[in-house]
Tab-separated table of C-alpha atoms and ligand atoms in Angstrom:
chain	number	residue	atom	x	y	z
A	1	UNK	CA	25.577	-76.208	-15.288
A	2	UNK	CA	23.953	-73.686	-17.494
A	3	UNK	CA	24.459	-73.607	-21.161
A	4	UNK	CA	21.761	-71.317	-21.727
A	5	UNK	CA	20.837	-73.358	-24.751
A	6	UNK	CA	19.206	-76.591	-24.183
A	7	UNK	CA	18.291	-79.242	-26.745
A	8	UNK	CA	16.541	-82.600	-26.871
A	9	UNK	CA	19.742	-84.496	-25.938
A	10	UNK	CA	20.702	-81.811	-23.281
A	11	UNK	CA	17.011	-81.829	-21.740
A	12	UNK	CA	18.626	-84.125	-19.130
A	13	UNK	CA	21.137	-81.438	-18.073
A	14	UNK	CA	18.614	-78.709	-17.249
A	15	UNK	CA	19.070	-77.871	-13.660
A	16	UNK	CA	15.514	-77.146	-12.897
A	17	UNK	CA	12.484	-78.171	-15.050
A	18	UNK	CA	8.957	-77.071	-14.723
A	19	UNK	CA	6.644	-79.605	-16.522
A	20	UNK	CA	3.076	-78.324	-17.341
A	21	UNK	CA	0.484	-81.220	-17.904
A	22	UNK	CA	-2.745	-80.232	-19.558
A	23	UNK	CA	-6.215	-81.753	-18.616
A	24	UNK	CA	-6.529	-83.607	-21.800
A	25	UNK	CA	-3.598	-85.785	-20.767
A	26	UNK	CA	-4.578	-86.577	-17.375
A	27	UNK	CA	-8.384	-86.965	-17.758
A	28	UNK	CA	-9.925	-89.219	-20.317
A	29	UNK	CA	-12.138	-87.050	-22.497
A	30	UNK	CA	-14.847	-89.814	-23.150
A	31	UNK	CA	-15.268	-91.056	-19.522
A	32	UNK	CA	-13.927	-88.003	-17.559
A	33	UNK	CA	-11.846	-90.462	-15.322
A	34	UNK	CA	-8.217	-89.972	-14.322
A	35	UNK	CA	-5.653	-91.863	-16.875
A	36	UNK	CA	-4.053	-93.628	-14.022
A	37	UNK	CA	-1.473	-95.709	-15.986
A	38	UNK	CA	-0.313	-92.457	-17.769
A	39	UNK	CA	0.169	-90.837	-14.335
A	40	UNK	CA	2.147	-93.907	-13.146
A	41	UNK	CA	4.375	-93.777	-16.231
A	42	UNK	CA	4.973	-90.193	-15.761
A	43	UNK	CA	6.240	-90.888	-12.220
A	44	UNK	CA	8.898	-93.002	-13.732
A	45	UNK	CA	9.836	-90.232	-15.986
A	46	UNK	CA	10.122	-87.851	-12.925
A	47	UNK	CA	12.026	-90.398	-10.958
A	48	UNK	CA	14.803	-90.482	-13.763
A	49	UNK	CA	15.091	-86.620	-13.559
A	50	UNK	CA	15.356	-86.706	-9.685
A	51	UNK	CA	17.888	-89.356	-10.008
A	52	UNK	CA	20.083	-87.210	-11.885
A	53	UNK	CA	19.713	-84.236	-9.397
A	54	UNK	CA	17.251	-82.329	-11.605
A	55	UNK	CA	14.824	-80.160	-9.663
A	56	UNK	CA	10.987	-80.676	-10.737
A	57	UNK	CA	8.113	-78.676	-10.456
A	58	UNK	CA	4.824	-79.976	-11.995
A	59	UNK	CA	2.025	-77.525	-12.951
A	60	UNK	CA	-0.917	-79.749	-13.374
A	61	UNK	CA	-4.686	-79.086	-14.874
A	62	UNK	CA	-7.117	-81.318	-14.403
A	63	UNK	CA	-9.076	-80.263	-11.243
A	64	UNK	CA	-12.058	-78.926	-13.127
A	65	UNK	CA	-12.366	-81.862	-15.576
A	66	UNK	CA	-12.217	-84.427	-12.584
A	67	UNK	CA	-14.333	-82.493	-10.364
A	68	UNK	CA	-17.190	-81.899	-12.768
A	69	UNK	CA	-17.598	-85.409	-13.162
A	70	UNK	CA	-17.388	-86.421	-9.617
A	71	UNK	CA	-20.195	-83.712	-8.706
A	72	UNK	CA	-22.258	-84.940	-11.716
A	73	UNK	CA	-22.213	-81.539	-13.212
A	74	UNK	CA	-23.542	-81.111	-16.802
A	75	UNK	CA	-21.662	-81.240	-19.915
A	76	UNK	CA	-20.755	-78.142	-21.982
A	77	UNK	CA	-19.513	-74.752	-20.692
A	78	UNK	CA	-19.639	-74.245	-16.740
A	79	UNK	CA	-20.290	-70.801	-15.288
A	80	UNK	CA	-17.409	-69.544	-13.209
A	81	UNK	CA	-18.934	-70.614	-9.800
A	82	UNK	CA	-19.584	-73.969	-11.098
A	83	UNK	CA	-15.893	-74.251	-12.280
A	84	UNK	CA	-14.942	-73.136	-8.778
A	85	UNK	CA	-16.827	-75.909	-7.301
A	86	UNK	CA	-15.716	-78.366	-9.716
A	87	UNK	CA	-12.119	-77.419	-8.914
A	88	UNK	CA	-12.912	-77.637	-5.210
A	89	UNK	CA	-13.682	-81.327	-5.359
A	90	UNK	CA	-11.380	-82.161	-8.194
A	91	UNK	CA	-8.277	-80.778	-6.723
A	92	UNK	CA	-8.256	-83.157	-3.771
A	93	UNK	CA	-8.748	-86.111	-6.085
A	94	UNK	CA	-6.010	-84.651	-8.428
A	95	UNK	CA	-3.435	-84.342	-5.643
A	96	UNK	CA	-4.439	-87.634	-4.171
A	97	UNK	CA	-3.756	-89.337	-7.479
A	98	UNK	CA	-0.265	-87.650	-7.842
A	99	UNK	CA	0.621	-88.652	-4.281
A	100	UNK	CA	-0.502	-92.286	-4.953
A	101	UNK	CA	1.338	-92.776	-8.106
A	102	UNK	CA	4.487	-90.794	-7.186
A	103	UNK	CA	5.034	-92.435	-3.607
A	104	UNK	CA	6.146	-95.829	-4.787
A	105	UNK	CA	8.944	-93.941	-6.538
A	106	UNK	CA	10.068	-92.252	-3.285
A	107	UNK	CA	8.744	-88.882	-4.747
A	108	UNK	CA	7.185	-86.486	-2.229
A	109	UNK	CA	4.372	-84.346	-3.660
A	110	UNK	CA	3.652	-81.058	-2.016
A	111	UNK	CA	0.568	-79.102	-3.434
A	112	UNK	CA	0.541	-75.303	-3.958
A	113	UNK	CA	-2.399	-73.417	-5.258
A	114	UNK	CA	-1.711	-69.898	-6.795
A	115	UNK	CA	-3.704	-67.027	-8.234
A	116	UNK	CA	-2.199	-64.679	-10.513
A	117	UNK	CA	-2.240	-62.083	-7.490
A	118	UNK	CA	0.189	-64.384	-5.693
A	119	UNK	CA	2.890	-63.730	-8.538
A	120	UNK	CA	2.133	-59.955	-8.979
A	121	UNK	CA	1.942	-58.705	-5.214
A	122	UNK	CA	5.577	-58.647	-4.307
A	123	UNK	CA	5.262	-59.859	-0.672
A	124	UNK	CA	2.952	-62.891	-1.857
A	125	UNK	CA	5.478	-63.442	-4.649
A	126	UNK	CA	8.385	-63.588	-2.277
A	127	UNK	CA	6.540	-66.003	0.116
A	128	UNK	CA	5.539	-68.292	-2.836
A	129	UNK	CA	8.968	-68.158	-4.241
A	130	UNK	CA	10.724	-69.054	-0.845
A	131	UNK	CA	8.119	-71.957	-0.282
A	132	UNK	CA	9.063	-73.226	-3.642
A	133	UNK	CA	12.658	-73.028	-3.297
A	134	UNK	CA	12.534	-74.710	0.132
A	135	UNK	CA	10.430	-77.522	-1.113
A	136	UNK	CA	13.075	-78.207	-3.969
A	137	UNK	CA	15.702	-77.836	-1.415
A	138	UNK	CA	14.213	-80.840	0.538
A	139	UNK	CA	13.754	-82.826	-2.755
A	140	UNK	CA	10.067	-82.554	-3.005
A	141	UNK	CA	7.975	-82.224	-6.230
A	142	UNK	CA	5.834	-79.033	-5.902
A	143	UNK	CA	2.550	-79.776	-7.570
A	144	UNK	CA	0.889	-76.537	-8.719
A	145	UNK	CA	-2.454	-75.476	-9.944
A	146	UNK	CA	-4.131	-72.308	-10.140
A	147	UNK	CA	-6.326	-71.646	-7.067
A	148	UNK	CA	-9.469	-71.966	-9.076
A	149	UNK	CA	-11.888	-72.060	-6.190
A	150	UNK	CA	-11.131	-68.313	-5.096
A	151	UNK	CA	-9.778	-66.980	-8.563
A	152	UNK	CA	-12.452	-64.864	-10.055
A	153	UNK	CA	-12.117	-63.587	-13.616
A	154	UNK	CA	-10.251	-60.404	-12.967
A	155	UNK	CA	-7.538	-62.427	-10.786
A	156	UNK	CA	-7.246	-65.505	-12.748
A	157	UNK	CA	-4.532	-66.732	-15.061
A	158	UNK	CA	-7.454	-68.815	-16.705
A	159	UNK	CA	-4.742	-71.235	-18.117
A	160	UNK	CA	-1.935	-73.156	-16.924
A	161	UNK	CA	0.531	-72.311	-19.677
A	162	UNK	CA	1.005	-68.794	-18.334
A	163	UNK	CA	0.880	-69.856	-14.694
A	164	UNK	CA	3.631	-72.359	-15.583
A	165	UNK	CA	5.616	-69.710	-17.159
A	166	UNK	CA	5.208	-67.544	-14.164
A	167	UNK	CA	6.531	-70.166	-11.923
A	168	UNK	CA	9.418	-70.776	-14.164
A	169	UNK	CA	10.499	-67.354	-13.866
A	170	UNK	CA	9.878	-67.107	-10.175
A	171	UNK	CA	12.161	-70.094	-9.487
A	172	UNK	CA	14.780	-69.174	-12.258
A	173	UNK	CA	13.991	-72.658	-13.784
A	174	UNK	CA	16.166	-73.140	-16.964
A	175	UNK	CA	13.402	-75.105	-18.819
A	176	UNK	CA	9.678	-75.223	-19.062
A	177	UNK	CA	8.182	-78.289	-20.755
A	178	UNK	CA	4.589	-77.878	-21.993
A	179	UNK	CA	3.115	-81.388	-22.390
A	180	UNK	CA	0.311	-80.866	-24.806
A	181	UNK	CA	-2.044	-82.464	-27.131
A	182	UNK	CA	-0.044	-81.144	-30.002
A	183	UNK	CA	3.525	-81.820	-31.192
A	184	UNK	CA	4.288	-78.164	-31.426
A	185	UNK	CA	3.844	-75.071	-33.263
A	186	UNK	CA	2.933	-75.657	-37.045
A	187	UNK	CA	3.015	-72.963	-39.717
A	188	UNK	CA	-0.502	-73.833	-40.490
A	189	UNK	CA	-3.402	-75.920	-38.920
A	190	UNK	CA	-2.245	-79.458	-38.891
A	191	UNK	CA	-5.823	-80.789	-38.374
A	192	UNK	CA	-7.152	-79.389	-41.523
A	193	UNK	CA	-3.862	-79.429	-43.660
A	194	UNK	CA	-1.421	-82.217	-44.218
A	195	UNK	CA	1.088	-80.010	-45.901
A	196	UNK	CA	2.091	-78.046	-42.772
A	197	UNK	CA	5.436	-77.918	-41.386
A	198	UNK	CA	6.571	-78.067	-37.721
A	199	UNK	CA	8.561	-75.100	-36.582
A	200	UNK	CA	11.231	-76.795	-34.702
A	201	UNK	CA	13.370	-73.753	-33.314
A	202	UNK	CA	12.130	-70.390	-32.140
A	203	UNK	CA	14.462	-67.876	-30.424
A	204	UNK	CA	11.992	-64.950	-30.655
A	205	UNK	CA	8.232	-64.841	-30.560
A	206	UNK	CA	7.868	-62.525	-33.557
A	207	UNK	CA	4.583	-61.165	-35.344
A	208	UNK	CA	5.003	-63.903	-37.857
A	209	UNK	CA	5.233	-66.551	-35.277
A	210	UNK	CA	2.151	-65.172	-33.462
A	211	UNK	CA	0.249	-65.290	-36.709
A	212	UNK	CA	0.807	-69.197	-36.931
A	213	UNK	CA	-0.675	-69.626	-33.495
A	214	UNK	CA	-3.901	-68.100	-34.749
A	215	UNK	CA	-4.299	-71.069	-36.993
A	216	UNK	CA	-2.559	-73.734	-35.087
A	217	UNK	CA	-4.586	-73.595	-31.779
A	218	UNK	CA	-5.026	-76.968	-30.043
A	219	UNK	CA	-8.319	-77.794	-28.476
A	220	UNK	CA	-6.254	-78.375	-25.209
A	221	UNK	CA	-8.639	-77.115	-22.622
A	222	UNK	CA	-8.457	-73.318	-21.856
A	223	UNK	CA	-4.833	-73.108	-23.245
A	224	UNK	CA	-4.266	-73.352	-26.972
A	225	UNK	CA	-1.297	-72.125	-29.022
A	226	UNK	CA	-1.777	-68.438	-28.116
A	227	UNK	CA	-1.350	-68.900	-24.377
A	228	UNK	CA	1.600	-71.131	-25.178
A	229	UNK	CA	3.269	-68.338	-27.147
A	230	UNK	CA	2.518	-65.893	-24.223
A	231	UNK	CA	4.169	-68.456	-21.874
A	232	UNK	CA	7.175	-68.591	-24.285
A	233	UNK	CA	7.674	-64.770	-24.326
A	234	UNK	CA	7.618	-64.683	-20.535
A	235	UNK	CA	10.289	-67.598	-20.371
A	236	UNK	CA	12.551	-66.050	-23.090
A	237	UNK	CA	12.515	-62.796	-21.354
A	238	UNK	CA	13.686	-64.204	-18.142
A	239	UNK	CA	16.646	-66.673	-19.675
A	240	UNK	CA	14.400	-69.832	-19.503
A	241	UNK	CA	13.875	-72.049	-22.510
A	242	UNK	CA	10.673	-73.639	-23.175
A	243	UNK	CA	9.621	-76.659	-25.161
A	244	UNK	CA	6.214	-77.965	-26.474
A	245	UNK	CA	5.829	-81.577	-27.112
A	246	UNK	CA	2.811	-84.138	-27.383
A	247	UNK	CA	2.369	-85.755	-23.987
A	248	UNK	CA	-0.566	-88.277	-24.466
A	249	UNK	CA	1.599	-91.415	-25.062
A	250	UNK	CA	3.462	-92.940	-21.892
A	251	UNK	CA	6.599	-91.431	-20.654
A	252	UNK	CA	6.618	-88.172	-22.737
A	253	UNK	CA	9.789	-86.989	-21.195
A	254	UNK	CA	11.627	-89.835	-22.141
A	255	UNK	CA	10.393	-89.416	-25.650
A	256	UNK	CA	11.452	-85.877	-25.602
A	257	UNK	CA	15.056	-87.034	-24.671
A	258	UNK	CA	14.829	-89.379	-27.330
A	259	UNK	CA	14.218	-86.838	-29.931
A	260	UNK	CA	10.490	-86.717	-30.021
A	261	UNK	CA	8.816	-84.056	-32.440
A	262	UNK	CA	8.564	-80.631	-30.439
A	263	UNK	CA	9.068	-76.992	-30.932
A	264	UNK	CA	11.965	-75.508	-28.801
A	265	UNK	CA	11.894	-71.911	-27.797
A	266	UNK	CA	15.537	-71.484	-27.053
A	267	UNK	CA	16.624	-68.774	-24.619
A	268	UNK	CA	19.981	-67.006	-25.491
A	269	UNK	CA	20.895	-66.243	-21.768
A	270	UNK	CA	20.393	-68.343	-18.659
A	271	UNK	CA	17.936	-67.415	-15.720
A	272	UNK	CA	20.660	-66.254	-13.392
A	273	UNK	CA	22.344	-63.679	-15.800
A	274	UNK	CA	18.650	-62.395	-16.785
A	275	UNK	CA	17.729	-62.070	-13.258
A	276	UNK	CA	21.033	-59.960	-12.374
A	277	UNK	CA	20.376	-57.863	-15.414
A	278	UNK	CA	16.894	-57.172	-14.239
A	279	UNK	CA	18.351	-56.018	-10.846
A	280	UNK	CA	21.110	-53.948	-12.199
A	281	UNK	CA	18.941	-52.118	-14.920
A	282	UNK	CA	15.280	-52.144	-14.583
A	283	UNK	CA	14.478	-51.461	-11.046
A	284	UNK	CA	14.300	-47.984	-9.124
A	285	UNK	CA	16.327	-48.554	-5.913
A	286	UNK	CA	14.473	-47.875	-2.653
A	287	UNK	CA	17.654	-47.199	-0.377
A	288	UNK	CA	21.391	-47.563	0.209
A	289	UNK	CA	23.489	-49.853	2.145
A	290	UNK	CA	26.860	-48.599	3.298
A	291	UNK	CA	29.161	-51.599	3.798
A	292	UNK	CA	32.556	-52.224	5.460
A	293	UNK	CA	35.814	-53.083	3.822
A	294	UNK	CA	35.593	-56.788	4.640
A	295	UNK	CA	32.110	-56.864	3.092
A	296	UNK	CA	33.277	-55.092	-0.113
A	297	UNK	CA	35.989	-57.867	-0.570
A	298	UNK	CA	33.416	-60.657	0.268
A	299	UNK	CA	30.890	-59.322	-2.220
A	300	UNK	CA	33.507	-58.991	-5.157
A	301	UNK	CA	34.487	-62.532	-4.411
A	302	UNK	CA	30.876	-63.588	-4.928
A	303	UNK	CA	29.626	-63.798	-1.560
A	304	UNK	CA	26.302	-62.594	0.149
A	305	UNK	CA	26.013	-59.540	2.126
A	306	UNK	CA	25.636	-60.580	5.847
A	307	UNK	CA	24.368	-58.265	8.539
A	308	UNK	CA	27.675	-57.836	10.224
A	309	UNK	CA	28.979	-56.142	6.973
A	310	UNK	CA	26.505	-53.305	6.952
A	311	UNK	CA	27.560	-50.294	8.644
A	312	UNK	CA	25.000	-47.822	7.497
A	313	UNK	CA	21.548	-47.786	5.902
A	314	UNK	CA	19.594	-44.981	4.212
A	315	UNK	CA	16.008	-44.916	3.132
A	316	UNK	CA	12.638	-46.639	3.972
A	317	UNK	CA	11.996	-49.919	2.093
A	318	UNK	CA	10.352	-53.370	2.456
A	319	UNK	CA	11.733	-56.996	2.031
A	320	UNK	CA	12.307	-57.551	-1.781
A	321	UNK	CA	13.096	-53.785	-2.582
A	322	UNK	CA	16.179	-53.028	-4.691
A	323	UNK	CA	18.925	-51.190	-2.571
A	324	UNK	CA	22.183	-49.647	-3.767
A	325	UNK	CA	25.309	-50.813	-2.281
A	326	UNK	CA	28.091	-48.220	-1.330
A	327	UNK	CA	31.557	-48.425	-0.029
A	328	UNK	CA	32.469	-46.330	3.129
A	329	UNK	CA	33.916	-43.836	0.524
A	330	UNK	CA	30.548	-43.448	-1.337
A	331	UNK	CA	31.335	-45.491	-4.239
A	332	UNK	CA	28.381	-47.534	-5.667
A	333	UNK	CA	29.613	-51.069	-6.193
A	334	UNK	CA	26.440	-52.778	-7.147
A	335	UNK	CA	22.681	-53.371	-6.093
A	336	UNK	CA	20.692	-56.247	-4.760
A	337	UNK	CA	17.197	-57.408	-3.450
A	338	UNK	CA	17.125	-57.124	0.428
A	339	UNK	CA	15.743	-59.799	2.373
A	340	UNK	CA	14.810	-57.593	5.308
A	341	UNK	CA	12.813	-54.128	5.617
A	342	UNK	CA	14.654	-51.019	6.412
A	343	UNK	CA	13.406	-51.043	10.016
A	344	UNK	CA	14.812	-54.762	10.539
A	345	UNK	CA	18.288	-53.926	8.874
A	346	UNK	CA	18.542	-51.072	11.513
A	347	UNK	CA	18.207	-53.622	14.271
A	348	UNK	CA	20.500	-56.327	12.903
A	349	UNK	CA	23.184	-54.288	10.947
A	350	UNK	CA	26.624	-54.700	12.430
A	351	UNK	CA	25.583	-57.970	14.325
A	352	UNK	CA	26.280	-61.782	13.765
A	353	UNK	CA	23.717	-63.812	11.886
A	354	UNK	CA	23.212	-66.007	14.933
A	355	UNK	CA	21.782	-62.922	16.735
A	356	UNK	CA	18.874	-62.213	14.227
A	357	UNK	CA	16.503	-64.317	16.004
A	358	UNK	CA	17.006	-62.470	19.388
A	359	UNK	CA	17.033	-59.058	17.788
A	360	UNK	CA	13.983	-59.421	15.631
A	361	UNK	CA	12.167	-62.062	17.363
A	362	UNK	CA	11.844	-64.229	14.282
A	363	UNK	CA	14.468	-66.144	12.190
A	364	UNK	CA	14.889	-64.598	8.874
A	365	UNK	CA	17.283	-65.391	6.112
A	366	UNK	CA	20.873	-65.489	7.128
A	367	UNK	CA	21.978	-63.025	4.421
A	368	UNK	CA	20.575	-59.523	3.936
A	369	UNK	CA	21.279	-59.955	0.318
A	370	UNK	CA	21.612	-63.300	-1.033
A	371	UNK	CA	24.298	-63.595	-3.831
A	372	UNK	CA	21.689	-64.828	-6.247
A	373	UNK	CA	19.868	-61.441	-5.803
A	374	UNK	CA	23.031	-59.251	-6.117
A	375	UNK	CA	24.330	-57.475	-9.298
A	376	UNK	CA	27.846	-56.129	-8.900
A	377	UNK	CA	28.860	-53.159	-11.208
B	401	LIG	N1	-6.617	-74.952	-13.513
B	401	LIG	C1	-7.519	-75.808	-14.219
B	401	LIG	C2	-7.916	-77.197	-13.854
B	401	LIG	O1	-6.935	-77.548	-13.221
B	401	LIG	C3	-6.930	-75.948	-15.718
B	401	LIG	C4	-6.575	-74.498	-16.552
B	401	LIG	C5	-5.766	-75.086	-17.850
B	401	LIG	O2	-6.255	-76.121	-18.471
B	401	LIG	O3	-5.141	-74.374	-18.389
B	401	LIG	O4	-8.877	-77.648	-14.117
């Protein structure tokens, strides 16, 4: 299913949901300890989503907040290296807490730590993406945080709002839920003005909307409303909807389903069509595949491109590059992202998928271009 537009009631219909959890929800502000009963209740929320076959990814903050207390660090602002040290200690505890709270619900948690570079360097992006997709395929819950211990200022996201948006785009999720310490975006500062109005629906992050964020910033660790709007922009540009809602009370996802206050950033398209538009329109092709008649019919019928259907290759390219697809008569019929480099394609073209291991010495994907990575003309 993908209606493109999701609302509170159809939250339950999202195919793949990324849930971002802020530090202030997980870690008690006064004592610095983990809010275990909140996390246990969240596990029930997630179990409900999994039971209706929704893929769920969690992007969780809290490593630094937990670690600084564990290491008895001073209160107040920490230097970068102190944050890195706190994260090293805190991440173990954070992941362990998730594992303990989720296991009774038969939910397997798998930790992935990312830096901004992992989402910008193509090779690493592709690797991170396939690990995530593989984990979802086996029904696990990826638990993601920034790799704070190695992320220096220049390569940091610094906030998990934008990291969560990047992850949502990476896996073509159709919904990102930001669980926060605020109900959503207000047209003024709700802390100082009782007369402010909650903005319930946004379809475009305009200058006017951005102005509201300036005054409505929450004290939610390093995020605040400004980074939430940056996350919304990323999501909307990729066909993913986003919702901001308060997360402090027990089972915030159930509350959202039942109509809790929130701000929706509604995407008009869906992630699959956005990805295909991006492949079709914005990338510079790096090579050409000439494919046989059988493959032309298969692709037109919505199938992937297999090695057996490729009869010629032109250009020098890497895995993940955009390639033009041509018929034997020279007609361009589409373009797609290749799963193999030009050297590897030259070795496997014309062969059966089963021969890939023998020909290349490793077992890559069955398809040279997967249908999700293909945009036909
Ligand atoms: N990665 C940080 C942590 O786990 C949090 C970043 C954020 O709060 O946005 O402590």
